[in-house]
């Protein structure tokens, strides 16, 4: 993971992390079946990372430029209640979300991969990128995952935030204690 100056301090203030979908929560591919149905591959470890972030008290949201039933379904599985689809100008969705949750820019992180993500990344306290993001996004990011979108980048970035906030070790106890909790959604 590439970490720029100030990333650790900014991660400590984060209360909400916003995800792009295509190229962040997925590998960016859009798979089309014979009848025109769409498929999107989501990475299970990213899902568990989101579940752990919720357990630690972080809020999550999705702002994506495309619309798909698959995103709504996956967001529901992961209990991400704030989902904005079809947001080609992501700034309007960002403003709505920020006002609704009564947060300031410094309390928000955003994970992106492409040019459409730059307007929000320039506003949030903790801009983050996946390893295969376009150069302009990686340049804007204070944290860049060592993993590509849809291949563990979200999990790695969430772990960084949770560790910066001192919450990771407590979460690990659920998996290492003799009576560890089972069945966390992935």
C-alpha positions as a Python dict, from the first residue, in 0.01 Angstrom:
ca = {
    (1, 'X'): (0, 0, 0),
    (2, 'X'): (121, 349, -80),
    (3, 'X'): (63, 597, 199),
    (4, 'X'): (122, 970, 163),
    (5, 'X'): (191, 1215, 443),
    (6, 'X'): (-110, 1285, 662),
    (7, 'X'): (-302, 969, 571),
    (8, 'X'): (-281, 814, 918),
    (9, 'X'): (-404, 1128, 1093),
    (10, 'X'): (-687, 1175, 846),
    (11, 'X'): (-793, 811, 877),
    (12, 'X'): (-840, 862, 1251),
    (13, 'X'): (-1116, 1119, 1185),
    (14, 'X'): (-1315, 913, 932),
    (15, 'X'): (-1676, 826, 1020),
    (16, 'X'): (-1804, 745, 669),
    (17, 'X'): (-1642, 568, 376),
    (18, 'X'): (-1796, 601, 31),
    (19, 'X'): (-1729, 347, -242),
    (20, 'X'): (-1748, 370, -616),
    (21, 'X'): (-1860, 35, -759),
    (22, 'X'): (-1719, -51, -1102),
    (23, 'X'): (-1343, -81, -1065),
    (24, 'X'): (-1356, -52, -683),
    (25, 'X'): (-1603, -302, -539),
    (26, 'X'): (-1578, -498, -865),
    (27, 'X'): (-1294, -558, -1109),
    (28, 'X'): (-1449, -307, -1347),
    (29, 'X'): (-1569, -573, -1588),
    (30, 'X'): (-1930, -584, -1696),
    (31, 'X'): (-2028, -936, -1792),
    (32, 'X'): (-2329, -967, -2021),
    (33, 'X'): (-2522, -1292, -2058),
    (34, 'X'): (-2703, -1420, -2369),
    (35, 'X'): (-3026, -1245, -2277),
    (36, 'X'): (-2858, -916, -2190),
    (37, 'X'): (-2845, -981, -1817),
    (38, 'X'): (-2552, -820, -1637),
    (39, 'X'): (-2313, -986, -1396),
    (40, 'X'): (-2067, -812, -1166),
    (41, 'X'): (-1806, -998, -962),
    (42, 'X'): (-1781, -878, -601),
    (43, 'X'): (-1494, -992, -377),
    (44, 'X'): (-1599, -1167, -54),
    (45, 'X'): (-1312, -1032, 156),
    (46, 'X'): (-1415, -678, 63),
    (47, 'X'): (-1763, -770, 188),
    (48, 'X'): (-1632, -893, 521),
    (49, 'X'): (-1427, -575, 550),
    (50, 'X'): (-1744, -368, 507),
    (51, 'X'): (-1924, -580, 766),
    (52, 'X'): (-1637, -528, 1011),
    (53, 'X'): (-1634, -154, 943),
    (54, 'X'): (-2005, -141, 1033),
    (55, 'X'): (-1941, -342, 1348),
    (56, 'X'): (-1674, -88, 1445),
    (57, 'X'): (-1921, 199, 1402),
    (58, 'X'): (-1817, 328, 1060),
    (59, 'X'): (-2087, 421, 813),
    (60, 'X'): (-2059, 324, 447),
    (61, 'X'): (-2223, 442, 128),
    (62, 'X'): (-2211, 384, -245),
    (63, 'X'): (-2208, 650, -515),
    (64, 'X'): (-2189, 506, -865),
    (65, 'X'): (-2240, 640, -1213),
    (66, 'X'): (-2417, 328, -1341),
    (67, 'X'): (-2750, 174, -1239),
    (68, 'X'): (-2785, -198, -1179),
    (69, 'X'): (-2998, -436, -978),
    (70, 'X'): (-2678, -619, -883),
    (71, 'X'): (-2547, -317, -693),
    (72, 'X'): (-2876, -276, -505),
    (73, 'X'): (-2874, -646, -418),
    (74, 'X'): (-2511, -647, -298),
    (75, 'X'): (-2562, -326, -100),
    (76, 'X'): (-2861, -488, 70),
    (77, 'X'): (-2656, -798, 158),
    (78, 'X'): (-2392, -576, 317),
    (79, 'X'): (-2641, -345, 492),
    (80, 'X'): (-2522, -39, 301),
    (81, 'X'): (-2834, 175, 322),
    (82, 'X'): (-2701, 485, 148),
    (83, 'X'): (-2683, 395, -221),
    (84, 'X'): (-2680, 650, -503),
    (85, 'X'): (-2693, 494, -850),
    (86, 'X'): (-2688, 672, -1185),
    (87, 'X'): (-2489, 962, -1037),
    (88, 'X'): (-2282, 1081, -1330),
    (89, 'X'): (-2214, 1403, -1140),
    (90, 'X'): (-2128, 1246, -807),
    (91, 'X'): (-2102, 1583, -632),
    (92, 'X'): (-2479, 1619, -591),
    (93, 'X'): (-2507, 1276, -428),
    (94, 'X'): (-2208, 1359, -207),
    (95, 'X'): (-2369, 1683, -86),
    (96, 'X'): (-2697, 1503, -12),
    (97, 'X'): (-2518, 1231, 181),
    (98, 'X'): (-2302, 1474, 377),
    (99, 'X'): (-2605, 1680, 481),
    (100, 'X'): (-2819, 1378, 568),
    (101, 'X'): (-2550, 1226, 792),
    (102, 'X'): (-2443, 1567, 927),
    (103, 'X'): (-2076, 1513, 852),
    (104, 'X'): (-1801, 1745, 737),
    (105, 'X'): (-1555, 1667, 457),
    (106, 'X'): (-1279, 1574, 703),
    (107, 'X'): (-1493, 1291, 844),
    (108, 'X'): (-1539, 1124, 507),
    (109, 'X'): (-1322, 886, 306),
    (110, 'X'): (-1380, 793, -57),
    (111, 'X'): (-1240, 504, -263),
    (112, 'X'): (-1224, 562, -637),
    (113, 'X'): (-1056, 443, -953),
    (114, 'X'): (-1143, 671, -1245),
    (115, 'X'): (-1178, 1034, -1350),
    (116, 'X'): (-1546, 1050, -1248),
    (117, 'X'): (-1428, 1010, -886),
    (118, 'X'): (-1193, 1310, -881),
    (119, 'X'): (-1448, 1578, -785),
    (120, 'X'): (-1537, 1397, -460),
    (121, 'X'): (-1180, 1289, -394),
    (122, 'X'): (-1075, 1655, -396),
    (123, 'X'): (-1327, 1730, -118),
    (124, 'X'): (-1305, 1441, 128),
    (125, 'X'): (-1067, 1418, 420),
    (126, 'X'): (-929, 1080, 311),
    (127, 'X'): (-916, 1022, -65),
    (128, 'X'): (-820, 661, -149),
    (129, 'X'): (-756, 464, -468),
    (130, 'X'): (-729, 106, -587),
    (131, 'X'): (-395, -9, -731),
    (132, 'X'): (-520, -8, -1091),
    (133, 'X'): (-680, 337, -1073),
    (134, 'X'): (-596, 587, -1345),
    (135, 'X'): (-284, 797, -1271),
    (136, 'X'): (-482, 1113, -1189),
    (137, 'X'): (-680, 930, -919),
    (138, 'X'): (-368, 770, -769),
    (139, 'X'): (-206, 1114, -760),
    (140, 'X'): (-507, 1262, -572),
    (141, 'X'): (-520, 972, -323),
    (142, 'X'): (-351, 983, 17),
    (143, 'X'): (-378, 603, 29),
    (144, 'X'): (-346, 368, -265),
    (145, 'X'): (-411, 0, -211),
    (146, 'X'): (-165, -260, -330),
    (147, 'X'): (-462, -453, -472),
    (148, 'X'): (-670, -390, -781),
    (149, 'X'): (-1038, -305, -764),
    (150, 'X'): (-1254, -609, -698),
    (151, 'X'): (-951, -801, -566),
    (152, 'X'): (-917, -691, -204),
    (153, 'X'): (-845, -319, -235),
    (154, 'X'): (-1151, -218, -32),
    (155, 'X'): (-1061, -463, 245),
    (156, 'X'): (-702, -337, 265),
    (157, 'X'): (-808, 27, 280),
    (158, 'X'): (-1078, -42, 541),
    (159, 'X'): (-826, -231, 754),
    (160, 'X'): (-594, 71, 741),
    (161, 'X'): (-871, 299, 869),
    (162, 'X'): (-977, 53, 1140),
    (163, 'X'): (-616, 8, 1257),
    (164, 'X'): (-560, 386, 1256),
    (165, 'X'): (-865, 420, 1481),
    (166, 'X'): (-748, 143, 1716),
    (167, 'X'): (-1049, -78, 1635),
    (168, 'X'): (-888, -364, 1442),
    (169, 'X'): (-761, -570, 1738),
    (170, 'X'): (-1104, -568, 1903),
    (171, 'X'): (-1263, -690, 1580),
    (172, 'X'): (-1009, -971, 1553),
    (173, 'X'): (-1120, -1106, 1890),
    (174, 'X'): (-1446, -1218, 1730),
    (175, 'X'): (-1243, -1459, 1519),
    (176, 'X'): (-973, -1562, 1764),
    (177, 'X'): (-1171, -1606, 2088),
    (178, 'X'): (-1270, -1968, 2173),
    (179, 'X'): (-1639, -1890, 2120),
    (180, 'X'): (-1581, -1670, 1815),
    (181, 'X'): (-1890, -1532, 1642),
    (182, 'X'): (-1986, -1712, 1324),
    (183, 'X'): (-2184, -1616, 1018),
    (184, 'X'): (-2071, -1261, 950),
    (185, 'X'): (-2196, -1160, 606),
    (186, 'X'): (-1936, -1141, 335),
}
